Amino acid sequence: MLAREVIEDLIKVLGKENVLTEQEDLLTYAYDATAAMKHHKPGVVVSPLNTEQVAEVVKIANRYKVPVYPRGSGTNLSGGTIPSEDSIVLSMLNLNKILEVDQDNLTATVQPGVIIQDLNNAVQQFGLIYPPDPGTVTTATMGGSVSECSGGLRGLKYGVTKHYIMGLQVVLANGEVIRWGGKTVKNVTGYDLVALFTGAEGTLGIITEILVKLIPAPEARKSIMAVFDDVDKAGKAIASIIRNKIIPATLEIMDNVTIQTVEHFVHAGLPLDAEAVLLIEVDGYKEVVEREAVLVEQILKEEQAADVKIAKDDKERDLLWLARRSALPALAQKRPTTVLEDATVPRSKIPDMIKAIRKIAEKHKLNIATFGHAGDGNLHPTILTDERDQDEMKRVHLAVDEIFQTAISLGGTLSGEHGIGIAKMKYLDWEFGEAGVALLRSMKEALDPNYVLNPGKIVRRD
Ligand SMILES: Cc1cc2nc3c(=O)[nH]c(=O)nc-3n(C[C@H](O)[C@H](O)[C@H](O)COP(=O)(O)OP(=O)(O)OC[C@H]3O[C@@H](n4cnc5c(N)ncnc54)[C@H](O)[C@@H]3O)c2cc1C
């Protein structure tokens, strides 16, 4: 049980109303969006209102050597917010203000609890966008998204979260507050700590303010669906589009299992017998978009697409993207447990990866659907299973091991956007070797010697 003095000290700093200790409340915070994990109730959940209170919470945690688990909306898929027993969960949802939109410097300054879509809604009136758009754009927080370095559907053309973070305010493990980076386009002063804290999954510091880069909203966009009777042909078409120097904003793939499931879910007109469907969006100036859409159509036909459709209007466009965004919810309805991975390979290896996933599914007698951000090689093999079936879960774990082995052997990486958390920690030395993991550990220990911040994620104490 968490010591009474810890809770009393927290109440002194935050007030009773921002400190939860009821068992039902604590149970809610034992979970995040990651399937098939072990869960523990924290000892307390606190919701600070400002940076000073965050710093005080971290100081209390350090004083009593109690772990602190920072949390945004809890939508991560790597067990990143799952707390240990008797720990402190630090909810960042009360720090939810957009502090500034600077039209001259094309930046915005936000608190970490701001929902990503709310930032986009706020800057839309100025003709600007913040491009990173994970599937959870309407629920995930900026702090969680920076800490996972989220990607999303527009990664191919616009990059991912780290390409938009210019400055951070961070509470360190000892409770000190630092600011790094700023509004200048160029900044090479000291080590790049903005890059270090971005994607650190809350293991090195607590982010309390974020300065992001904004870009002009594209004037026009066009969406295209291409149907293939063979995954290899779809893979070649992806490579060919890029080789022809067209960089679509979005280039997504869905395999046959995904197509069938999504079509029964949203009735978007997807062809049930297709082996693969590519969903593509080009955006930019109107004239360029018109030209690129025609070129993409031509390339797809040359690459033997069985059918190519350009969305005629916003209604048709929205239906196509609804289909893609429904992939996970549709698949999740099929079985009680959905294990979603994000093995990522160079885009030229997409067909090899999809075929390997199929073989793994057959070998372990599992139902695996694959969809994802084909343009940037980031696939989401999704295992539909039931965590109560222990025999099947053993096969799921073996299949996941093999998926990651395959991704690495193809020159890929363990995670394109979902992070390591607890879920992928055991595979890290496959990618970095023992020396690499030791380096990660020494960085963690330099910044958080007592393992107070989100311990048990990315690297464990030796
Ligand atoms: C249906 C679905 C679709 C998804 N689609 C995508 C996708 O397309 N692309 C993608 O990249 N991800 C995707 N995700 C994963 C997830 O939504 C993102 O990682 C999201 O950005 C996490 O935000 P959050 O607010 O939920 O963070 P949380 O899950 O609450 O936290 C994420 C991590 O950040 C840490 N953290 C949170 N706030 C702070 C802070 N202020 N300071 C320090 N550390 C902090 C936490 O400890 C944790 O390690 C998807 C998830 C689901 C369930």
mmCIF file with all atom_site columns, N, CA, C and O in Angstrom, residues 269-316:
data_model
loop_
_atom_site.group_PDB
_atom_site.id
_atom_site.type_symbol
_atom_site.label_atom_id
_atom_site.label_alt_id
_atom_site.label_comp_id
_atom_site.label_asym_id
_atom_site.label_entity_id
_atom_site.label_seq_id
_atom_site.pdbx_PDB_ins_code
_atom_site.Cartn_x
_atom_site.Cartn_y
_atom_site.Cartn_z
_atom_site.occupancy
_atom_site.B_iso_or_equiv
_atom_site.pdbx_formal_charge
_atom_site.auth_seq_id
_atom_site.auth_comp_id
_atom_site.auth_asym_id
_atom_site.auth_atom_id
_atom_site.pdbx_PDB_model_num
ATOM 1   N N  . GLY A 1 269 ? -17.923 0.447   -50.216 1.00 0.00 ? 269 GLY A N  1
ATOM 2   C CA . GLY A 1 269 ? -17.740 0.043   -51.615 1.00 0.00 ? 269 GLY A CA 1
ATOM 3   C C  . GLY A 1 269 ? -16.379 -0.567  -51.895 1.00 0.00 ? 269 GLY A C  1
ATOM 4   O O  . GLY A 1 269 ? -15.901 -0.550  -53.035 1.00 0.00 ? 269 GLY A O  1
ATOM 5   N N  . LEU A 1 270 ? -15.732 -1.136  -50.879 1.00 0.00 ? 270 LEU A N  1
ATOM 6   C CA . LEU A 1 270 ? -14.431 -1.789  -51.107 1.00 0.00 ? 270 LEU A CA 1
ATOM 7   C C  . LEU A 1 270 ? -14.686 -3.137  -51.779 1.00 0.00 ? 270 LEU A C  1
ATOM 8   O O  . LEU A 1 270 ? -15.654 -3.826  -51.451 1.00 0.00 ? 270 LEU A O  1
ATOM 9   N N  . PRO A 1 271 ? -13.810 -3.549  -52.719 1.00 0.00 ? 271 PRO A N  1
ATOM 10  C CA . PRO A 1 271 ? -14.017 -4.815  -53.432 1.00 0.00 ? 271 PRO A CA 1
ATOM 11  C C  . PRO A 1 271 ? -13.631 -6.012  -52.548 1.00 0.00 ? 271 PRO A C  1
ATOM 12  O O  . PRO A 1 271 ? -12.470 -6.159  -52.166 1.00 0.00 ? 271 PRO A O  1
ATOM 13  N N  . LEU A 1 272 ? -14.603 -6.865  -52.253 1.00 0.00 ? 272 LEU A N  1
ATOM 14  C CA . LEU A 1 272 ? -14.373 -7.940  -51.270 1.00 0.00 ? 272 LEU A CA 1
ATOM 15  C C  . LEU A 1 272 ? -13.341 -8.965  -51.721 1.00 0.00 ? 272 LEU A C  1
ATOM 16  O O  . LEU A 1 272 ? -12.694 -9.609  -50.902 1.00 0.00 ? 272 LEU A O  1
ATOM 17  N N  . ASP A 1 273 ? -13.185 -9.112  -53.055 1.00 0.00 ? 273 ASP A N  1
ATOM 18  C CA . ASP A 1 273 ? -12.265 -10.158 -53.519 1.00 0.00 ? 273 ASP A CA 1
ATOM 19  C C  . ASP A 1 273 ? -10.847 -9.630  -53.772 1.00 0.00 ? 273 ASP A C  1
ATOM 20  O O  . ASP A 1 273 ? -9.956  -10.381 -54.152 1.00 0.00 ? 273 ASP A O  1
ATOM 21  N N  . ALA A 1 274 ? -10.604 -8.340  -53.549 1.00 0.00 ? 274 ALA A N  1
ATOM 22  C CA . ALA A 1 274 ? -9.266  -7.781  -53.826 1.00 0.00 ? 274 ALA A CA 1
ATOM 23  C C  . ALA A 1 274 ? -8.244  -8.342  -52.842 1.00 0.00 ? 274 ALA A C  1
ATOM 24  O O  . ALA A 1 274 ? -8.562  -8.575  -51.677 1.00 0.00 ? 274 ALA A O  1
ATOM 25  N N  . GLU A 1 275 ? -7.027  -8.558  -53.316 1.00 0.00 ? 275 GLU A N  1
ATOM 26  C CA . GLU A 1 275 ? -5.944  -9.013  -52.418 1.00 0.00 ? 275 GLU A CA 1
ATOM 27  C C  . GLU A 1 275 ? -5.382  -7.826  -51.641 1.00 0.00 ? 275 GLU A C  1
ATOM 28  O O  . GLU A 1 275 ? -4.881  -7.977  -50.541 1.00 0.00 ? 275 GLU A O  1
ATOM 29  N N  . ALA A 1 276 ? -5.409  -6.652  -52.277 1.00 0.00 ? 276 ALA A N  1
ATOM 30  C CA . ALA A 1 276 ? -4.920  -5.441  -51.589 1.00 0.00 ? 276 ALA A CA 1
ATOM 31  C C  . ALA A 1 276 ? -5.592  -4.220  -52.190 1.00 0.00 ? 276 ALA A C  1
ATOM 32  O O  . ALA A 1 276 ? -5.934  -4.200  -53.379 1.00 0.00 ? 276 ALA A O  1
ATOM 33  N N  . VAL A 1 277 ? -5.790  -3.231  -51.341 1.00 0.00 ? 277 VAL A N  1
ATOM 34  C CA . VAL A 1 277 ? -6.305  -1.947  -51.809 1.00 0.00 ? 277 VAL A CA 1
ATOM 35  C C  . VAL A 1 277 ? -5.321  -0.881  -51.363 1.00 0.00 ? 277 VAL A C  1
ATOM 36  O O  . VAL A 1 277 ? -4.825  -0.922  -50.237 1.00 0.00 ? 277 VAL A O  1
ATOM 37  N N  . LEU A 1 278 ? -4.998  0.060   -52.260 1.00 0.00 ? 278 LEU A N  1
ATOM 38  C CA . LEU A 1 278 ? -4.212  1.225   -51.857 1.00 0.00 ? 278 LEU A CA 1
ATOM 39  C C  . LEU A 1 278 ? -5.141  2.430   -51.798 1.00 0.00 ? 278 LEU A C  1
ATOM 40  O O  . LEU A 1 278 ? -5.959  2.626   -52.710 1.00 0.00 ? 278 LEU A O  1
ATOM 41  N N  . LEU A 1 279 ? -5.028  3.207   -50.741 1.00 0.00 ? 279 LEU A N  1
ATOM 42  C CA . LEU A 1 279 ? -5.774  4.466   -50.636 1.00 0.00 ? 279 LEU A CA 1
ATOM 43  C C  . LEU A 1 279 ? -4.738  5.586   -50.644 1.00 0.00 ? 279 LEU A C  1
ATOM 44  O O  . LEU A 1 279 ? -3.806  5.579   -49.832 1.00 0.00 ? 279 LEU A O  1
ATOM 45  N N  . ILE A 1 280 ? -4.907  6.502   -51.573 1.00 0.00 ? 280 ILE A N  1
ATOM 46  C CA . ILE A 1 280 ? -3.872  7.512   -51.792 1.00 0.00 ? 280 ILE A CA 1
ATOM 47  C C  . ILE A 1 280 ? -4.504  8.897   -51.756 1.00 0.00 ? 280 ILE A C  1
ATOM 48  O O  . ILE A 1 280 ? -5.602  9.086   -52.293 1.00 0.00 ? 280 ILE A O  1
ATOM 49  N N  . GLU A 1 281 ? -3.796  9.848   -51.142 1.00 0.00 ? 281 GLU A N  1
ATOM 50  C CA . GLU A 1 281 ? -4.283  11.232  -51.232 1.00 0.00 ? 281 GLU A CA 1
ATOM 51  C C  . GLU A 1 281 ? -3.114  12.138  -51.615 1.00 0.00 ? 281 GLU A C  1
ATOM 52  O O  . GLU A 1 281 ? -2.043  12.083  -50.992 1.00 0.00 ? 281 GLU A O  1
ATOM 53  N N  . VAL A 1 282 ? -3.341  12.940  -52.663 1.00 0.00 ? 282 VAL A N  1
ATOM 54  C CA . VAL A 1 282 ? -2.350  13.962  -53.004 1.00 0.00 ? 282 VAL A CA 1
ATOM 55  C C  . VAL A 1 282 ? -2.941  15.310  -52.589 1.00 0.00 ? 282 VAL A C  1
ATOM 56  O O  . VAL A 1 282 ? -4.151  15.522  -52.668 1.00 0.00 ? 282 VAL A O  1
ATOM 57  N N  . ASP A 1 283 ? -2.084  16.218  -52.121 1.00 0.00 ? 283 ASP A N  1
ATOM 58  C CA . ASP A 1 283 ? -2.592  17.530  -51.730 1.00 0.00 ? 283 ASP A CA 1
ATOM 59  C C  . ASP A 1 283 ? -1.585  18.618  -52.077 1.00 0.00 ? 283 ASP A C  1
ATOM 60  O O  . ASP A 1 283 ? -0.436  18.321  -52.414 1.00 0.00 ? 283 ASP A O  1
ATOM 61  N N  . GLY A 1 284 ? -2.035  19.868  -52.038 1.00 0.00 ? 284 GLY A N  1
ATOM 62  C CA . GLY A 1 284 ? -1.157  20.994  -52.369 1.00 0.00 ? 284 GLY A CA 1
ATOM 63  C C  . GLY A 1 284 ? -1.928  22.030  -53.151 1.00 0.00 ? 284 GLY A C  1
ATOM 64  O O  . GLY A 1 284 ? -3.151  22.166  -52.992 1.00 0.00 ? 284 GLY A O  1
ATOM 65  N N  . TYR A 1 285 ? -1.226  22.780  -54.043 1.00 0.00 ? 285 TYR A N  1
ATOM 66  C CA . TYR A 1 285 ? -1.912  23.751  -54.889 1.00 0.00 ? 285 TYR A CA 1
ATOM 67  C C  . TYR A 1 285 ? -2.840  23.016  -55.857 1.00 0.00 ? 285 TYR A C  1
ATOM 68  O O  . TYR A 1 285 ? -2.497  21.929  -56.347 1.00 0.00 ? 285 TYR A O  1
ATOM 69  N N  . LYS A 1 286 ? -3.978  23.660  -56.181 1.00 0.00 ? 286 LYS A N  1
ATOM 70  C CA . LYS A 1 286 ? -5.016  23.011  -56.975 1.00 0.00 ? 286 LYS A CA 1
ATOM 71  C C  . LYS A 1 286 ? -4.467  22.410  -58.285 1.00 0.00 ? 286 LYS A C  1
ATOM 72  O O  . LYS A 1 286 ? -4.710  21.244  -58.602 1.00 0.00 ? 286 LYS A O  1
ATOM 73  N N  . GLU A 1 287 ? -3.675  23.229  -59.012 1.00 0.00 ? 287 GLU A N  1
ATOM 74  C CA . GLU A 1 287 ? -3.174  22.789  -60.316 1.00 0.00 ? 287 GLU A CA 1
ATOM 75  C C  . GLU A 1 287 ? -2.268  21.573  -60.158 1.00 0.00 ? 287 GLU A C  1
ATOM 76  O O  . GLU A 1 287 ? -2.312  20.629  -60.946 1.00 0.00 ? 287 GLU A O  1
ATOM 77  N N  . VAL A 1 288 ? -1.428  21.620  -59.120 1.00 0.00 ? 288 VAL A N  1
ATOM 78  C CA . VAL A 1 288 ? -0.468  20.519  -58.893 1.00 0.00 ? 288 VAL A CA 1
ATOM 79  C C  . VAL A 1 288 ? -1.223  19.240  -58.534 1.00 0.00 ? 288 VAL A C  1
ATOM 80  O O  . VAL A 1 288 ? -0.926  18.149  -59.021 1.00 0.00 ? 288 VAL A O  1
ATOM 81  N N  . VAL A 1 289 ? -2.258  19.412  -57.704 1.00 0.00 ? 289 VAL A N  1
ATOM 82  C CA . VAL A 1 289 ? -3.037  18.248  -57.265 1.00 0.00 ? 289 VAL A CA 1
ATOM 83  C C  . VAL A 1 289 ? -3.712  17.583  -58.468 1.00 0.00 ? 289 VAL A C  1
ATOM 84  O O  . VAL A 1 289 ? -3.691  16.351  -58.608 1.00 0.00 ? 289 VAL A O  1
ATOM 85  N N  . GLU A 1 290 ? -4.286  18.406  -59.359 1.00 0.00 ? 290 GLU A N  1
ATOM 86  C CA . GLU A 1 290 ? -4.933  17.851  -60.556 1.00 0.00 ? 290 GLU A CA 1
ATOM 87  C C  . GLU A 1 290 ? -3.934  17.027  -61.355 1.00 0.00 ? 290 GLU A C  1
ATOM 88  O O  . GLU A 1 290 ? -4.213  15.909  -61.774 1.00 0.00 ? 290 GLU A O  1
ATOM 89  N N  . ARG A 1 291 ? -2.746  17.614  -61.542 1.00 0.00 ? 291 ARG A N  1
ATOM 90  C CA . ARG A 1 291 ? -1.713  16.950  -62.350 1.00 0.00 ? 291 ARG A CA 1
ATOM 91  C C  . ARG A 1 291 ? -1.227  15.657  -61.681 1.00 0.00 ? 291 ARG A C  1
ATOM 92  O O  . ARG A 1 291 ? -1.104  14.624  -62.308 1.00 0.00 ? 291 ARG A O  1
ATOM 93  N N  . GLU A 1 292 ? -0.999  15.752  -60.371 1.00 0.00 ? 292 GLU A N  1
ATOM 94  C CA . GLU A 1 292 ? -0.482  14.573  -59.668 1.00 0.00 ? 292 GLU A CA 1
ATOM 95  C C  . GLU A 1 292 ? -1.509  13.442  -59.645 1.00 0.00 ? 292 GLU A C  1
ATOM 96  O O  . GLU A 1 292 ? -1.155  12.268  -59.767 1.00 0.00 ? 292 GLU A O  1
ATOM 97  N N  . ALA A 1 293 ? -2.795  13.797  -59.498 1.00 0.00 ? 293 ALA A N  1
ATOM 98  C CA . ALA A 1 293 ? -3.831  12.755  -59.456 1.00 0.00 ? 293 ALA A CA 1
ATOM 99  C C  . ALA A 1 293 ? -3.851  11.983  -60.782 1.00 0.00 ? 293 ALA A C  1
ATOM 100 O O  . ALA A 1 293 ? -3.940  10.755  -60.798 1.00 0.00 ? 293 ALA A O  1
ATOM 101 N N  . VAL A 1 294 ? -3.733  12.722  -61.894 1.00 0.00 ? 294 VAL A N  1
ATOM 102 C CA . VAL A 1 294 ? -3.727  12.062  -63.211 1.00 0.00 ? 294 VAL A CA 1
ATOM 103 C C  . VAL A 1 294 ? -2.495  11.154  -63.334 1.00 0.00 ? 294 VAL A C  1
ATOM 104 O O  . VAL A 1 294 ? -2.588  10.007  -63.786 1.00 0.00 ? 294 VAL A O  1
ATOM 105 N N  . LEU A 1 295 ? -1.346  11.677  -62.902 1.00 0.00 ? 295 LEU A N  1
ATOM 106 C CA . LEU A 1 295 ? -0.115  10.885  -62.982 1.00 0.00 ? 295 LEU A CA 1
ATOM 107 C C  . LEU A 1 295 ? -0.207  9.618   -62.125 1.00 0.00 ? 295 LEU A C  1
ATOM 108 O O  . LEU A 1 295 ? 0.170   8.529   -62.553 1.00 0.00 ? 295 LEU A O  1
ATOM 109 N N  . VAL A 1 296 ? -0.734  9.777   -60.899 1.00 0.00 ? 296 VAL A N  1
ATOM 110 C CA . VAL A 1 296 ? -0.862  8.610   -60.004 1.00 0.00 ? 296 VAL A CA 1
ATOM 111 C C  . VAL A 1 296 ? -1.781  7.566   -60.659 1.00 0.00 ? 296 VAL A C  1
ATOM 112 O O  . VAL A 1 296 ? -1.471  6.370   -60.680 1.00 0.00 ? 296 VAL A O  1
ATOM 113 N N  . GLU A 1 297 ? -2.887  8.034   -61.233 1.00 0.00 ? 297 GLU A N  1
ATOM 114 C CA . GLU A 1 297 ? -3.822  7.103   -61.875 1.00 0.00 ? 297 GLU A CA 1
ATOM 115 C C  . GLU A 1 297 ? -3.107  6.328   -62.991 1.00 0.00 ? 297 GLU A C  1
ATOM 116 O O  . GLU A 1 297 ? -3.220  5.105   -63.104 1.00 0.00 ? 297 GLU A O  1
ATOM 117 N N  . GLN A 1 298 ? -2.335  7.080   -63.786 1.00 0.00 ? 298 GLN A N  1
ATOM 118 C CA . GLN A 1 298 ? -1.602  6.470   -64.903 1.00 0.00 ? 298 GLN A CA 1
ATOM 119 C C  . GLN A 1 298 ? -0.620  5.403   -64.389 1.00 0.00 ? 298 GLN A C  1
ATOM 120 O O  . GLN A 1 298 ? -0.567  4.293   -64.912 1.00 0.00 ? 298 GLN A O  1
ATOM 121 N N  . ILE A 1 299 ? 0.131   5.759   -63.351 1.00 0.00 ? 299 ILE A N  1
ATOM 122 C CA . ILE A 1 299 ? 1.121   4.814   -62.799 1.00 0.00 ? 299 ILE A CA 1
ATOM 123 C C  . ILE A 1 299 ? 0.425   3.564   -62.264 1.00 0.00 ? 299 ILE A C  1
ATOM 124 O O  . ILE A 1 299 ? 0.867   2.434   -62.501 1.00 0.00 ? 299 ILE A O  1
ATOM 125 N N  . LEU A 1 300 ? -0.688  3.767   -61.563 1.00 0.00 ? 300 LEU A N  1
ATOM 126 C CA . LEU A 1 300 ? -1.399  2.617   -60.980 1.00 0.00 ? 300 LEU A CA 1
ATOM 127 C C  . LEU A 1 300 ? -1.863  1.671   -62.080 1.00 0.00 ? 300 LEU A C  1
ATOM 128 O O  . LEU A 1 300 ? -1.779  0.449   -61.952 1.00 0.00 ? 300 LEU A O  1
ATOM 129 N N  . LYS A 1 301 ? -2.333  2.255   -63.193 1.00 0.00 ? 301 LYS A N  1
ATOM 130 C CA . LYS A 1 301 ? -2.795  1.408   -64.302 1.00 0.00 ? 301 LYS A CA 1
ATOM 131 C C  . LYS A 1 301 ? -1.615  0.662   -64.917 1.00 0.00 ? 301 LYS A C  1
ATOM 132 O O  . LYS A 1 301 ? -1.705  -0.522  -65.210 1.00 0.00 ? 301 LYS A O  1
ATOM 133 N N  . GLU A 1 302 ? -0.497  1.394   -65.087 1.00 0.00 ? 302 GLU A N  1
ATOM 134 C CA . GLU A 1 302 ? 0.702   0.737   -65.636 1.00 0.00 ? 302 GLU A CA 1
ATOM 135 C C  . GLU A 1 302 ? 1.151   -0.411  -64.735 1.00 0.00 ? 302 GLU A C  1
ATOM 136 O O  . GLU A 1 302 ? 1.698   -1.406  -65.196 1.00 0.00 ? 302 GLU A O  1
ATOM 137 N N  . GLU A 1 303 ? 0.940   -0.259  -63.430 1.00 0.00 ? 303 GLU A N  1
ATOM 138 C CA . GLU A 1 303 ? 1.363   -1.297  -62.472 1.00 0.00 ? 303 GLU A CA 1
ATOM 139 C C  . GLU A 1 303 ? 0.267   -2.351  -62.266 1.00 0.00 ? 303 GLU A C  1
ATOM 140 O O  . GLU A 1 303 ? 0.255   -3.063  -61.276 1.00 0.00 ? 303 GLU A O  1
ATOM 141 N N  . GLN A 1 304 ? -0.638  -2.404  -63.216 1.00 0.00 ? 304 GLN A N  1
ATOM 142 C CA . GLN A 1 304 ? -1.665  -3.456  -63.276 1.00 0.00 ? 304 GLN A CA 1
ATOM 143 C C  . GLN A 1 304 ? -2.688  -3.442  -62.145 1.00 0.00 ? 304 GLN A C  1
ATOM 144 O O  . GLN A 1 304 ? -3.105  -4.512  -61.661 1.00 0.00 ? 304 GLN A O  1
ATOM 145 N N  . ALA A 1 305 ? -3.064  -2.253  -61.709 1.00 0.00 ? 305 ALA A N  1
ATOM 146 C CA . ALA A 1 305 ? -4.191  -2.185  -60.777 1.00 0.00 ? 305 ALA A CA 1
ATOM 147 C C  . ALA A 1 305 ? -5.430  -2.700  -61.512 1.00 0.00 ? 305 ALA A C  1
ATOM 148 O O  . ALA A 1 305 ? -5.646  -2.371  -62.683 1.00 0.00 ? 305 ALA A O  1
ATOM 149 N N  . ALA A 1 306 ? -6.232  -3.526  -60.841 1.00 0.00 ? 306 ALA A N  1
ATOM 150 C CA . ALA A 1 306 ? -7.435  -4.059  -61.485 1.00 0.00 ? 306 ALA A CA 1
ATOM 151 C C  . ALA A 1 306 ? -8.477  -2.952  -61.649 1.00 0.00 ? 306 ALA A C  1
ATOM 152 O O  . ALA A 1 306 ? -9.317  -2.996  -62.544 1.00 0.00 ? 306 ALA A O  1
ATOM 153 N N  . ASP A 1 307 ? -8.433  -1.960  -60.804 1.00 0.00 ? 307 ASP A N  1
ATOM 154 C CA . ASP A 1 307 ? -9.395  -0.858  -60.878 1.00 0.00 ? 307 ASP A CA 1
ATOM 155 C C  . ASP A 1 307 ? -8.800  0.368   -60.183 1.00 0.00 ? 307 ASP A C  1
ATOM 156 O O  . ASP A 1 307 ? -8.085  0.224   -59.184 1.00 0.00 ? 307 ASP A O  1
ATOM 157 N N  . VAL A 1 308 ? -9.052  1.562   -60.714 1.00 0.00 ? 308 VAL A N  1
ATOM 158 C CA . VAL A 1 308 ? -8.591  2.793   -60.071 1.00 0.00 ? 308 VAL A CA 1
ATOM 159 C C  . VAL A 1 308 ? -9.765  3.769   -60.031 1.00 0.00 ? 308 VAL A C  1
ATOM 160 O O  . VAL A 1 308 ? -10.416 3.993   -61.055 1.00 0.00 ? 308 VAL A O  1
ATOM 161 N N  . LYS A 1 309 ? -10.043 4.305   -58.851 1.00 0.00 ? 309 LYS A N  1
ATOM 162 C CA . LYS A 1 309 ? -11.172 5.254   -58.752 1.00 0.00 ? 309 LYS A CA 1
ATOM 163 C C  . LYS A 1 309 ? -10.684 6.527   -58.088 1.00 0.00 ? 309 LYS A C  1
ATOM 164 O O  . LYS A 1 309 ? -10.057 6.474   -57.030 1.00 0.00 ? 309 LYS A O  1
ATOM 165 N N  . ILE A 1 310 ? -10.987 7.679   -58.702 1.00 0.00 ? 310 ILE A N  1
ATOM 166 C CA . ILE A 1 310 ? -10.671 8.952   -58.046 1.00 0.00 ? 310 ILE A CA 1
ATOM 167 C C  . ILE A 1 310 ? -11.965 9.466   -57.414 1.00 0.00 ? 310 ILE A C  1
ATOM 168 O O  . ILE A 1 310 ? -13.006 9.507   -58.099 1.00 0.00 ? 310 ILE A O  1
ATOM 169 N N  . ALA A 1 311 ? -11.906 9.812   -56.133 1.00 0.00 ? 311 ALA A N  1
ATOM 170 C CA . ALA A 1 311 ? -13.123 10.284  -55.455 1.00 0.00 ? 311 ALA A CA 1
ATOM 171 C C  . ALA A 1 311 ? -13.617 11.552  -56.152 1.00 0.00 ? 311 ALA A C  1
ATOM 172 O O  . ALA A 1 311 ? -12.841 12.490  -56.365 1.00 0.00 ? 311 ALA A O  1
ATOM 173 N N  . LYS A 1 312 ? -14.910 11.580  -56.509 1.00 0.00 ? 312 LYS A N  1
ATOM 174 C CA . LYS A 1 312 ? -15.459 12.706  -57.304 1.00 0.00 ? 312 LYS A CA 1
ATOM 175 C C  . LYS A 1 312 ? -15.665 13.945  -56.438 1.00 0.00 ? 312 LYS A C  1
ATOM 176 O O  . LYS A 1 312 ? -15.545 15.064  -56.889 1.00 0.00 ? 312 LYS A O  1
ATOM 177 N N  . ASP A 1 313 ? -16.029 13.725  -55.190 1.00 0.00 ? 313 ASP A N  1
ATOM 178 C CA . ASP A 1 313 ? -16.353 14.874  -54.324 1.00 0.00 ? 313 ASP A CA 1
ATOM 179 C C  . ASP A 1 313 ? -15.978 14.540  -52.881 1.00 0.00 ? 313 ASP A C  1
ATOM 180 O O  . ASP A 1 313 ? -15.475 13.442  -52.583 1.00 0.00 ? 313 ASP A O  1
ATOM 181 N N  . ASP A 1 314 ? -16.218 15.488  -51.978 1.00 0.00 ? 314 ASP A N  1
ATOM 182 C CA . ASP A 1 314 ? -15.860 15.295  -50.569 1.00 0.00 ? 314 ASP A CA 1
ATOM 183 C C  . ASP A 1 314 ? -16.555 14.092  -49.956 1.00 0.00 ? 314 ASP A C  1
ATOM 184 O O  . ASP A 1 314 ? -16.000 13.396  -49.105 1.00 0.00 ? 314 ASP A O  1
ATOM 185 N N  . LYS A 1 315 ? -17.821 13.837  -50.429 1.00 0.00 ? 315 LYS A N  1
ATOM 186 C CA . LYS A 1 315 ? -18.583 12.719  -49.851 1.00 0.00 ? 315 LYS A CA 1
ATOM 187 C C  . LYS A 1 315 ? -17.856 11.394  -50.151 1.00 0.00 ? 315 LYS A C  1
ATOM 188 O O  . LYS A 1 315 ? -17.658 10.565  -49.260 1.00 0.00 ? 315 LYS A O  1
ATOM 189 N N  . GLU A 1 316 ? -17.444 11.244  -51.415 1.00 0.00 ? 316 GLU A N  1
ATOM 190 C CA . GLU A 1 316 ? -16.746 10.002  -51.787 1.00 0.00 ? 316 GLU A CA 1
ATOM 191 C C  . GLU A 1 316 ? -15.397 9.906   -51.075 1.00 0.00 ? 316 GLU A C  1
ATOM 192 O O  . GLU A 1 316 ? -14.979 8.852   -50.630 1.00 0.00 ? 316 GLU A O  1
#
